PDB file of C-alpha atoms in Angstrom:
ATOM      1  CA  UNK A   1    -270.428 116.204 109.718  1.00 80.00           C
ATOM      2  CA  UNK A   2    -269.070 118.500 112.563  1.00 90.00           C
ATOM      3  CA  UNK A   3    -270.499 117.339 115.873  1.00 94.00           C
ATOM      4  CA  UNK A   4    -271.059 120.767 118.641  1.00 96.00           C
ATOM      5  CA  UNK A   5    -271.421 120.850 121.946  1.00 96.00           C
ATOM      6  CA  UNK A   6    -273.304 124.576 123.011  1.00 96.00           C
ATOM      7  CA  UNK A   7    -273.599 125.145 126.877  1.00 93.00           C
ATOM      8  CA  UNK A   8    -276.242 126.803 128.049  1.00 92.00           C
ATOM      9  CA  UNK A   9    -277.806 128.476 131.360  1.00 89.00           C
ATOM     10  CA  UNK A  10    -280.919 130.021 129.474  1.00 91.00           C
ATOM     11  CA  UNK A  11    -279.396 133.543 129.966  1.00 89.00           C
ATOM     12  CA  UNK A  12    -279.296 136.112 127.036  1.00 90.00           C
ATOM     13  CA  UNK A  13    -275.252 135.771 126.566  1.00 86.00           C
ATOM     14  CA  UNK A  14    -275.964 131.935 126.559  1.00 90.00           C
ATOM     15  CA  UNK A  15    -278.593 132.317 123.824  1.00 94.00           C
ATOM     16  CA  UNK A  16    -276.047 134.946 122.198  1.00 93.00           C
ATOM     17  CA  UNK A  17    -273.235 132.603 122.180  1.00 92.00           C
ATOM     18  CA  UNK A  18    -275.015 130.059 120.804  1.00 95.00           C
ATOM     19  CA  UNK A  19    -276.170 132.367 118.265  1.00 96.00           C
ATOM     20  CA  UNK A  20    -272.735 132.931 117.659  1.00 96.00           C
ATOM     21  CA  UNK A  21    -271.952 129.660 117.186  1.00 95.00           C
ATOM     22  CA  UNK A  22    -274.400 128.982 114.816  1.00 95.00           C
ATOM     23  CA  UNK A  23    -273.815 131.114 112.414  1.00 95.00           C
ATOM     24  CA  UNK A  24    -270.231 130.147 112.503  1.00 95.00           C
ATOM     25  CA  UNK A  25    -271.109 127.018 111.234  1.00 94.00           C
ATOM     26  CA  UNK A  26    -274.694 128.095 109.223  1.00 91.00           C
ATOM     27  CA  UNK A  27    -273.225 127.093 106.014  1.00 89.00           C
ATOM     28  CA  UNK A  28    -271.936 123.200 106.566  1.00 91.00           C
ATOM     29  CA  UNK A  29    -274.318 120.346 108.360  1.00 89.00           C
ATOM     30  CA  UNK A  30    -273.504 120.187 111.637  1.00 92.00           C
ATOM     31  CA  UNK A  31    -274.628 117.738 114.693  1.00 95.00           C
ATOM     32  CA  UNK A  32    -275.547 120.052 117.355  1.00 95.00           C
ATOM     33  CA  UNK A  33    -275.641 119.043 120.998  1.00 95.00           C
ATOM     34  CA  UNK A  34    -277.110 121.736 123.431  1.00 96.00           C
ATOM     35  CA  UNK A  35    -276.927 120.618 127.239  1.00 94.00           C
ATOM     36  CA  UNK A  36    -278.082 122.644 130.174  1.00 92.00           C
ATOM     37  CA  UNK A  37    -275.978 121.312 133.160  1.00 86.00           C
ATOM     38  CA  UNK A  38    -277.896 121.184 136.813  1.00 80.00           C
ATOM     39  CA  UNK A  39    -277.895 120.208 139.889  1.00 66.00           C
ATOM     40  CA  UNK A  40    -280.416 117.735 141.396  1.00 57.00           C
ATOM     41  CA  UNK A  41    -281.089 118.664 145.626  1.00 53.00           C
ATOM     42  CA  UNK A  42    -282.647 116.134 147.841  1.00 50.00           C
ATOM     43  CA  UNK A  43    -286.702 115.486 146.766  1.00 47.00           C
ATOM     44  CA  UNK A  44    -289.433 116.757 149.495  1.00 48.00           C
ATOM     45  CA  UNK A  45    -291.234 112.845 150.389  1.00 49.00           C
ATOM     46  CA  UNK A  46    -294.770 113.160 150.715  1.00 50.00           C
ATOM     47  CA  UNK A  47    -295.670 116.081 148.156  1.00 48.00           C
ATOM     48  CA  UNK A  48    -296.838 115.905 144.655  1.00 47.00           C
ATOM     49  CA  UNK A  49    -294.966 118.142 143.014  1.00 45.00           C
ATOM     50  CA  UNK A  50    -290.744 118.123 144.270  1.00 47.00           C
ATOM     51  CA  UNK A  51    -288.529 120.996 143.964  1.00 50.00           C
ATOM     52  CA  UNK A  52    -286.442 119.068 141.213  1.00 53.00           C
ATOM     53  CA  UNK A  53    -289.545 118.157 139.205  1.00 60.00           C
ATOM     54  CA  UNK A  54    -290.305 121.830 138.923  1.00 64.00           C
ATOM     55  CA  UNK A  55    -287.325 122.882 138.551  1.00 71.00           C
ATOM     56  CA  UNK A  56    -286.629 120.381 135.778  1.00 81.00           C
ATOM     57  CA  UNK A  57    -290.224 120.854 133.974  1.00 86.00           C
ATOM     58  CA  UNK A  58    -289.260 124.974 133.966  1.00 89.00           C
ATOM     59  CA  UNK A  59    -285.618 123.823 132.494  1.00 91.00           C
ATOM     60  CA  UNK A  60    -287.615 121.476 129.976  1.00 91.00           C
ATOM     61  CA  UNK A  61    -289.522 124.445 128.839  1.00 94.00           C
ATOM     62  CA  UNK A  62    -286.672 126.741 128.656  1.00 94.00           C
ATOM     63  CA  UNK A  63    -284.955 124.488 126.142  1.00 95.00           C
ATOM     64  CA  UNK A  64    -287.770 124.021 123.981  1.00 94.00           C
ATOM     65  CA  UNK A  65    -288.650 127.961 123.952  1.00 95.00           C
ATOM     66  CA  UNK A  66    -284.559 127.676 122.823  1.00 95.00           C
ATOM     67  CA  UNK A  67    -285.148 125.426 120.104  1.00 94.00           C
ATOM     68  CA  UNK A  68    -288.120 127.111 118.741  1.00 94.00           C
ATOM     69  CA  UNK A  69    -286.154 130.298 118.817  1.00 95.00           C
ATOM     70  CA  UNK A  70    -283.897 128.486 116.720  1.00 95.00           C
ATOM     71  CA  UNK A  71    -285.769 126.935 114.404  1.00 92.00           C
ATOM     72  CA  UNK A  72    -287.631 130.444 113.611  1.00 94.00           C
ATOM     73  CA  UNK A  73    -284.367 131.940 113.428  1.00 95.00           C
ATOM     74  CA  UNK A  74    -282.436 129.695 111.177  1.00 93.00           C
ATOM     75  CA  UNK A  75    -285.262 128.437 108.830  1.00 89.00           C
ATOM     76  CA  UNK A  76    -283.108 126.807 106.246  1.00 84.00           C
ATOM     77  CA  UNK A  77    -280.740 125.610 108.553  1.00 86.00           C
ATOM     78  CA  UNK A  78    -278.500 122.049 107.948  1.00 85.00           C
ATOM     79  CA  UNK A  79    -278.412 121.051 111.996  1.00 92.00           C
ATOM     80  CA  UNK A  80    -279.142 118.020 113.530  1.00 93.00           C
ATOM     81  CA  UNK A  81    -279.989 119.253 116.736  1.00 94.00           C
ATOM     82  CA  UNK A  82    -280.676 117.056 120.235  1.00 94.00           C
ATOM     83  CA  UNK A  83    -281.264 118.887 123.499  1.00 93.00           C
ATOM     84  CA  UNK A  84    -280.921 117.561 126.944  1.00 92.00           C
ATOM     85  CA  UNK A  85    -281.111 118.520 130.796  1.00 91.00           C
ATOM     86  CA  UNK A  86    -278.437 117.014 132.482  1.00 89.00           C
ATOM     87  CA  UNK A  87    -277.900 116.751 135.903  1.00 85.00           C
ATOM     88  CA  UNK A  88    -274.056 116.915 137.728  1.00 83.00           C
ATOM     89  CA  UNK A  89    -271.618 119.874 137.330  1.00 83.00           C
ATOM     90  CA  UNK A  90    -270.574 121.331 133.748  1.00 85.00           C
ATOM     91  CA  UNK A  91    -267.342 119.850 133.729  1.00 87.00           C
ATOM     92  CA  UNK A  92    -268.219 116.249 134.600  1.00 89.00           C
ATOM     93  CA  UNK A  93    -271.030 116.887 131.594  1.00 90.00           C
ATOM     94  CA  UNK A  94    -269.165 118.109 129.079  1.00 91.00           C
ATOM     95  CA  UNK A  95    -266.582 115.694 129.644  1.00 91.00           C
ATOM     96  CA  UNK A  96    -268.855 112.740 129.365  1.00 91.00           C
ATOM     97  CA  UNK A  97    -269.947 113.895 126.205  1.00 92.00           C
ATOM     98  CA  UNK A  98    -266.710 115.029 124.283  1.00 93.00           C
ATOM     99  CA  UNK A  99    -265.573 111.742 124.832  1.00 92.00           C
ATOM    100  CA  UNK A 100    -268.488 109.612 123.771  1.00 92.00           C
ATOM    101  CA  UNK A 101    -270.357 111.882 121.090  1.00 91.00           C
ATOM    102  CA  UNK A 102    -266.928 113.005 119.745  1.00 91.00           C
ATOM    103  CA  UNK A 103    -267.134 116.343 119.925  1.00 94.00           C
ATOM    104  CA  UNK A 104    -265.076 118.495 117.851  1.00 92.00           C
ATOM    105  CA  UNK A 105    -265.827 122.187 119.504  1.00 92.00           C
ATOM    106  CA  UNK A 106    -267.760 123.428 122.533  1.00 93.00           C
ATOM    107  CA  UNK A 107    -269.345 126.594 122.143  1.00 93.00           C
ATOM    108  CA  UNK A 108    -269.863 128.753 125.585  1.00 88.00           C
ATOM    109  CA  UNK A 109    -270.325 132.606 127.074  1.00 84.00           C
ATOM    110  CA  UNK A 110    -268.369 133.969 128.801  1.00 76.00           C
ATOM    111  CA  UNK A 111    -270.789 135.509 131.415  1.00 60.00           C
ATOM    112  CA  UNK A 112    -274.043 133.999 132.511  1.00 43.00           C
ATOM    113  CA  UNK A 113    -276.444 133.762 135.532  1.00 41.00           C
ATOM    114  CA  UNK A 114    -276.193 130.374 136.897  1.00 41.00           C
ATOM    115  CA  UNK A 115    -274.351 127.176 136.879  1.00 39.00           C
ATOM    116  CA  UNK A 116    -271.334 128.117 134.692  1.00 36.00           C
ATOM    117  CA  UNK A 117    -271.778 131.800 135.616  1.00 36.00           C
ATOM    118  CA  UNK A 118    -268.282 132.533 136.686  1.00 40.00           C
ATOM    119  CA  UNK A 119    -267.651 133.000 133.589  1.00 38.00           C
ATOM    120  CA  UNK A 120    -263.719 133.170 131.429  1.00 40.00           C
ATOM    121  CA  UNK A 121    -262.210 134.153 134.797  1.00 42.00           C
ATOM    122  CA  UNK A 122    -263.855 132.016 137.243  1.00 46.00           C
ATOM    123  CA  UNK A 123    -262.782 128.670 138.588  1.00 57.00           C
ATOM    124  CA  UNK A 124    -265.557 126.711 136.190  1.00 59.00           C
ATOM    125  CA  UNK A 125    -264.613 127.825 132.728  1.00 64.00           C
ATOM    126  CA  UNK A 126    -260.950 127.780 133.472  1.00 67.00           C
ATOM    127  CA  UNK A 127    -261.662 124.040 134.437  1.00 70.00           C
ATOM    128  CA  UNK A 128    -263.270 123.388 131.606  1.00 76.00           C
ATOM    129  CA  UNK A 129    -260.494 124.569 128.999  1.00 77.00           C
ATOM    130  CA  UNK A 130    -257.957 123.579 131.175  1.00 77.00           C
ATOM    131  CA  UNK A 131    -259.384 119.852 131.506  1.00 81.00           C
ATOM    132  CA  UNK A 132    -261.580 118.791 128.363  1.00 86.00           C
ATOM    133  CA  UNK A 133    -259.595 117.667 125.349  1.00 85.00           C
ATOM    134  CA  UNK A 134    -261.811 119.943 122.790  1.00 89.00           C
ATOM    135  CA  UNK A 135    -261.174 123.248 120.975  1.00 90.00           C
ATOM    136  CA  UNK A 136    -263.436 125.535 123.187  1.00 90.00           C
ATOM    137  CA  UNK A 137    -264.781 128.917 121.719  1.00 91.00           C
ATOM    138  CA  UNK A 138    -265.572 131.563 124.548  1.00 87.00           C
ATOM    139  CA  UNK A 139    -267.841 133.952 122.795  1.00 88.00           C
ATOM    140  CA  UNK A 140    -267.583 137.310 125.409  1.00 83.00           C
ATOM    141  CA  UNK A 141    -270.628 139.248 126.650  1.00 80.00           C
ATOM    142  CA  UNK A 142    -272.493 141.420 124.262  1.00 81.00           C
ATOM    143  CA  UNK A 143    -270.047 140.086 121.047  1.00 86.00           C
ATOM    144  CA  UNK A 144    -271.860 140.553 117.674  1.00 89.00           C
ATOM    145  CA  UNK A 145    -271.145 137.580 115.093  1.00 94.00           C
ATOM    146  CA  UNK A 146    -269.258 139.117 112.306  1.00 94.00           C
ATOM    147  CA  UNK A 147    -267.421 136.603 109.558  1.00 95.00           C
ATOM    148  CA  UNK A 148    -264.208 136.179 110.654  1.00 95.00           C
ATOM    149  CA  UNK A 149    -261.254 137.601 108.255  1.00 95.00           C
ATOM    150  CA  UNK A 150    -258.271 137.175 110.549  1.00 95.00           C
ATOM    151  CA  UNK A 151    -257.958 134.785 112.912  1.00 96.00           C
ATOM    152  CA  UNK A 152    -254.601 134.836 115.789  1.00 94.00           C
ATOM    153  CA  UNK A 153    -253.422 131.898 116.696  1.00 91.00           C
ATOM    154  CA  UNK A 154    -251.091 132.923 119.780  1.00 88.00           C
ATOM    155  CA  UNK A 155    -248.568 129.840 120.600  1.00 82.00           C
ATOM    156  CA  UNK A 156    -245.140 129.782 122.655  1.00 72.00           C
ATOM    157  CA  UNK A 157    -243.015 127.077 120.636  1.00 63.00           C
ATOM    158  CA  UNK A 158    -243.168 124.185 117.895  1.00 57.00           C
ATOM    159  CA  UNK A 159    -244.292 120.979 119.429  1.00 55.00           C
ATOM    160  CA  UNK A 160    -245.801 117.688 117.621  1.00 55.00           C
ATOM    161  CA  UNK A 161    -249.193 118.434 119.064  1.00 60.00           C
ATOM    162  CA  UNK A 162    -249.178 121.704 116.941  1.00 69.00           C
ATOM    163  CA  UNK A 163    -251.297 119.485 114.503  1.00 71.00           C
ATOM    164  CA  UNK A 164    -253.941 118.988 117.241  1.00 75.00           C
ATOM    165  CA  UNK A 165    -253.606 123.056 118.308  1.00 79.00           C
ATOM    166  CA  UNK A 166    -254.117 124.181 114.303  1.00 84.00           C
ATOM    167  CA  UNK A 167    -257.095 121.909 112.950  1.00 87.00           C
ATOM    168  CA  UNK A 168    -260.239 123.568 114.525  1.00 90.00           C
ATOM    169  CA  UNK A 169    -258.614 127.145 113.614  1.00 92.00           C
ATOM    170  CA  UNK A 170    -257.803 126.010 110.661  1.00 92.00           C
ATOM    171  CA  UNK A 171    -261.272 124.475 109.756  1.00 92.00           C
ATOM    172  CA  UNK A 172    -262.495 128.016 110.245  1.00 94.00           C
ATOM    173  CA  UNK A 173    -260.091 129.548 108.229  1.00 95.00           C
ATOM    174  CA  UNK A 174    -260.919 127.175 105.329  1.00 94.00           C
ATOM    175  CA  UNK A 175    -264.914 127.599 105.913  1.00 94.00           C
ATOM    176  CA  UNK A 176    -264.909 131.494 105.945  1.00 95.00           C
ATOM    177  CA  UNK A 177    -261.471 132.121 103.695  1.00 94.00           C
ATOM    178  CA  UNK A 178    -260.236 133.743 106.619  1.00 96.00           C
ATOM    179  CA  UNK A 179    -256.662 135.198 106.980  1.00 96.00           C
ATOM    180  CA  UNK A 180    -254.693 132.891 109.614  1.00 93.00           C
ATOM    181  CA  UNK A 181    -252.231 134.949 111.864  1.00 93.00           C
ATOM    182  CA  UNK A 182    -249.921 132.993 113.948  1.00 90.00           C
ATOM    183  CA  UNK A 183    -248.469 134.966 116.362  1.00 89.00           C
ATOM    184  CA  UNK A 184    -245.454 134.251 118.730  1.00 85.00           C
ATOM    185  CA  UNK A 185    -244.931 136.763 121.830  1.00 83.00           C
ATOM    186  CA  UNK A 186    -240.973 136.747 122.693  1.00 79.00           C
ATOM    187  CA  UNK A 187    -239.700 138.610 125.886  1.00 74.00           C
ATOM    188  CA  UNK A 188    -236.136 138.859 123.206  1.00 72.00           C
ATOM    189  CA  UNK A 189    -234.709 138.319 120.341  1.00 63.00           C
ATOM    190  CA  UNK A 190    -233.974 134.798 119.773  1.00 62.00           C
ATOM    191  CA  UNK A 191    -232.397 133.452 116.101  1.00 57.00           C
ATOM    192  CA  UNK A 192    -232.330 129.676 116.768  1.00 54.00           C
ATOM    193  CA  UNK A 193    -236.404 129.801 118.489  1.00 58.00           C
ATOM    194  CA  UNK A 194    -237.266 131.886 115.637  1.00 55.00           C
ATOM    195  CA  UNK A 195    -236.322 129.222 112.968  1.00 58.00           C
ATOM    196  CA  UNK A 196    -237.990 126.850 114.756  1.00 59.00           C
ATOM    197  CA  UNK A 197    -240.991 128.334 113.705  1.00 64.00           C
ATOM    198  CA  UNK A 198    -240.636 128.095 110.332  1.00 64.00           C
ATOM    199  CA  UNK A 199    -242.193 124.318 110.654  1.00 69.00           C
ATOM    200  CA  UNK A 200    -245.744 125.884 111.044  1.00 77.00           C
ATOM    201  CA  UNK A 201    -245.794 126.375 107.352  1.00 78.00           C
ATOM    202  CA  UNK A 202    -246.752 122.538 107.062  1.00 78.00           C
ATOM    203  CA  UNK A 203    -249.925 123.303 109.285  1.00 80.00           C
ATOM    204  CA  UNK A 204    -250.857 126.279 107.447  1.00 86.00           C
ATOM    205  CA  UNK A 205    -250.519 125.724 103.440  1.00 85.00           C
ATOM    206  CA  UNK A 206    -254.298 125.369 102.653  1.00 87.00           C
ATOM    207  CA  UNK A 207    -254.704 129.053 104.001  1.00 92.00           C
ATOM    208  CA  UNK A 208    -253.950 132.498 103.461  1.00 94.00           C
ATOM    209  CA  UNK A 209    -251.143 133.015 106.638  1.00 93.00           C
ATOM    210  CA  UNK A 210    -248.748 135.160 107.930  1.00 91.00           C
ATOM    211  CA  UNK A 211    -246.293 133.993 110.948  1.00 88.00           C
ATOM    212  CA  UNK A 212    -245.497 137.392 113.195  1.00 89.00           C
ATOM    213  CA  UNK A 213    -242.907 137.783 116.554  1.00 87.00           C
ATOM    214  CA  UNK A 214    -242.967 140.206 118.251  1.00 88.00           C
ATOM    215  CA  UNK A 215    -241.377 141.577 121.849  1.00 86.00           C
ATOM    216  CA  UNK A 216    -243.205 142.493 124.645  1.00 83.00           C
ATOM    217  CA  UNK A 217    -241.953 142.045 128.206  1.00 81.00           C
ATOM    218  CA  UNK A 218    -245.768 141.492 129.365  1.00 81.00           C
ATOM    219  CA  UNK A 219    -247.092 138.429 127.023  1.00 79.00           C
ATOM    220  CA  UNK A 220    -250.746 139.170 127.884  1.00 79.00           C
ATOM    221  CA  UNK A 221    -250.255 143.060 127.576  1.00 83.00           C
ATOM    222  CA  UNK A 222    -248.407 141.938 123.577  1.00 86.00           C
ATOM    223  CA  UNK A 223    -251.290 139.114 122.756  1.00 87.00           C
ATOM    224  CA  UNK A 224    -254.033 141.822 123.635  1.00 85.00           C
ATOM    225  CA  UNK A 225    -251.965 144.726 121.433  1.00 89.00           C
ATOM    226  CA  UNK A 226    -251.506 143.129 118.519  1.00 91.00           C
ATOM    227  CA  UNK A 227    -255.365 141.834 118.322  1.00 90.00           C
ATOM    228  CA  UNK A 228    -256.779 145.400 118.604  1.00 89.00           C
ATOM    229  CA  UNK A 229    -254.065 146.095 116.077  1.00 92.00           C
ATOM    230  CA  UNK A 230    -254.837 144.062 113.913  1.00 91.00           C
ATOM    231  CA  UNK A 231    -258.814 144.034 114.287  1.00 91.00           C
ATOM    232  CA  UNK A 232    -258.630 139.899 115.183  1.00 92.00           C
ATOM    233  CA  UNK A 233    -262.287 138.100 114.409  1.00 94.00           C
ATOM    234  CA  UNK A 234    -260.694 135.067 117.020  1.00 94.00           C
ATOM    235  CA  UNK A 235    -258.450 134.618 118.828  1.00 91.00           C
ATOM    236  CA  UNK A 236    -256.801 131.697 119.552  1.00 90.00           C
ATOM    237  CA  UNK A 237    -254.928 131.007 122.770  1.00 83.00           C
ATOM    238  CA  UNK A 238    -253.514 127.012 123.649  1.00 79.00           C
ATOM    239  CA  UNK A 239    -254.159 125.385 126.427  1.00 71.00           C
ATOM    240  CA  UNK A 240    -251.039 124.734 128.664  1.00 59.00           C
ATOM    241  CA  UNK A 241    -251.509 121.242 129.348  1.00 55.00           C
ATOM    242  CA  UNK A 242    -250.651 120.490 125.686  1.00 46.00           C
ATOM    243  CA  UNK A 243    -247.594 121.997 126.562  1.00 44.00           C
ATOM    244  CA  UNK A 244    -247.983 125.527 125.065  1.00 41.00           C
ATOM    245  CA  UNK A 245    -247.957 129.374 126.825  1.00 42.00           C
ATOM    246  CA  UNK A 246    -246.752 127.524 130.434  1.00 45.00           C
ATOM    247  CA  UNK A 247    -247.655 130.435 131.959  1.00 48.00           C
ATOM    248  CA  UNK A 248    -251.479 131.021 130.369  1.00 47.00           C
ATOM    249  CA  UNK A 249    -253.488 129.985 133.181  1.00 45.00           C
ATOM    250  CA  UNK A 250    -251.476 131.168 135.994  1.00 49.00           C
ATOM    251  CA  UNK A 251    -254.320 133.531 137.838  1.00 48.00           C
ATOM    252  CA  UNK A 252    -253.268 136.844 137.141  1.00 49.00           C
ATOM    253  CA  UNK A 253    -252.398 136.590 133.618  1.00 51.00           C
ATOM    254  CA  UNK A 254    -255.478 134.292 132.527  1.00 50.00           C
ATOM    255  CA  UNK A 255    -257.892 136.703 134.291  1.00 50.00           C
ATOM    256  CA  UNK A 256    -255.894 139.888 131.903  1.00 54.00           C
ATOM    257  CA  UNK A 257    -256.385 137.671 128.807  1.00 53.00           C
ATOM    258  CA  UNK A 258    -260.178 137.183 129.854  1.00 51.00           C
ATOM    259  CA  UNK A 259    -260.818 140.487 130.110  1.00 51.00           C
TER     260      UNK A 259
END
């Protein structure tokens, strides 16, 4: 059974995300956490009703008008879902719970109105892909859930870890029948880095999969191309700490890949 972690702010692109998310994984049972992350401020003494308790009583609401939502709107649906107001920032949250529920994929928007509303190109989110060990899926603003057909996966070199970088992409390849794409972006030719490459065919022999270089001077400006070009579903991009795209989450060029 997958095990999913959904963040949510109660916004509309939080509900859409998680939307998203769901029907991602509609057709398999699924264990389905959905957290809203908050803050607790110093309690008022002497009154019967503290800012936190109302606060937390409107959140409490919130998440079961959320769960109702979902229960109307998926009525056959194979989730297990638990729900939960949590209270310290997003990334201390979600980190707690990827390591003891064992979550397998995070499911977020990109935009919001509170906690985590920085969104793909604020300081939060960043954080959180650049610091949780989980595959995280960034659904943007507005996105309508189609099934995905082709899938990028865009890495910078062959490393053991590759194993770690394919599975969740590749468990969505294998649930949908999607196409995998794995795409390297190369500033120039280069014969012995290209060969390399042909060790991804291990990852990918349960799917349909093409491996693609191409040049571009600008990797973002290439990665961005070549989805539009080729109508991606997803696209996958690895984090840098495992060693991949060094130069992902530099400022500039993370904030061009958000967008």
């Amino acid at each position: 059974m997958k095990k999913l972690l959904f963040l949510t702010d109660f916004s509309e692109n939080a509900k859409r995300a998680i939307y998203y998310g769901l029907r991602l994984f509609n057709s398999i049972s699924c264990e389905i956490n959905i957290i809203h992350s908050t803050y607790q401020p110093y309690a008022i003494a002497n009154t019967l009703a503290s800012p936190v308790d109302v606060r937390t009583e409107e959140e409490r609401e919130k998440m079961k008008e959320l769960e109702s939502a979902i229960d109307n709107d998926f009525p056959n649906h194979q989730f297990n879902i638990k729900t939960e107001i949590m209270y310290g920032d997003i990334l201390g949250t979600t980190d707690h719970l990827v390591k003891t529920e064992g979550i397998e994929f995070i499911v977020m928007g990109t935009h919001g109105v509170s906690g985590f509303a920085e969104a793909f190109i604020g300081s939060n989110t960043t954080a959180l892909i650049r610091e949780i060990d989980c595959a995280v899926l960034a659904v943007p603003e507005n996105c309508e859930f189609v099934v995905p057909k082709k899938i990028i996966l865009a890495i910078d070199k062959d490393e053991p870890l590759m194993d770690l970088v394919f599975k969740p992409l590749i468990d969505l390849a294998e649930l949908h029948q999607s196409e995998m794409i794995v795409l390297h972006v190369a500033k120039s030719m280069d014969e012995a880095e290209a060969k390399s490459y042909e060790n991804l065919e291990r990852y990918l022999a349960k799917v349909p999969h093409r491996l693609i270089t191409i040049y571009d001077e600008d990797i973002s400006e290439g990665v961005d191309g070549f989805s539009k070009a080729y109508q991606a579903d997803i696209l996958g991009i690895v984090n840098h700490k495992l060693g991949f795209f060094q130069g992902m989450f530099h400022q500039r060029l993370s904030r061009k890949l958000a967008l």
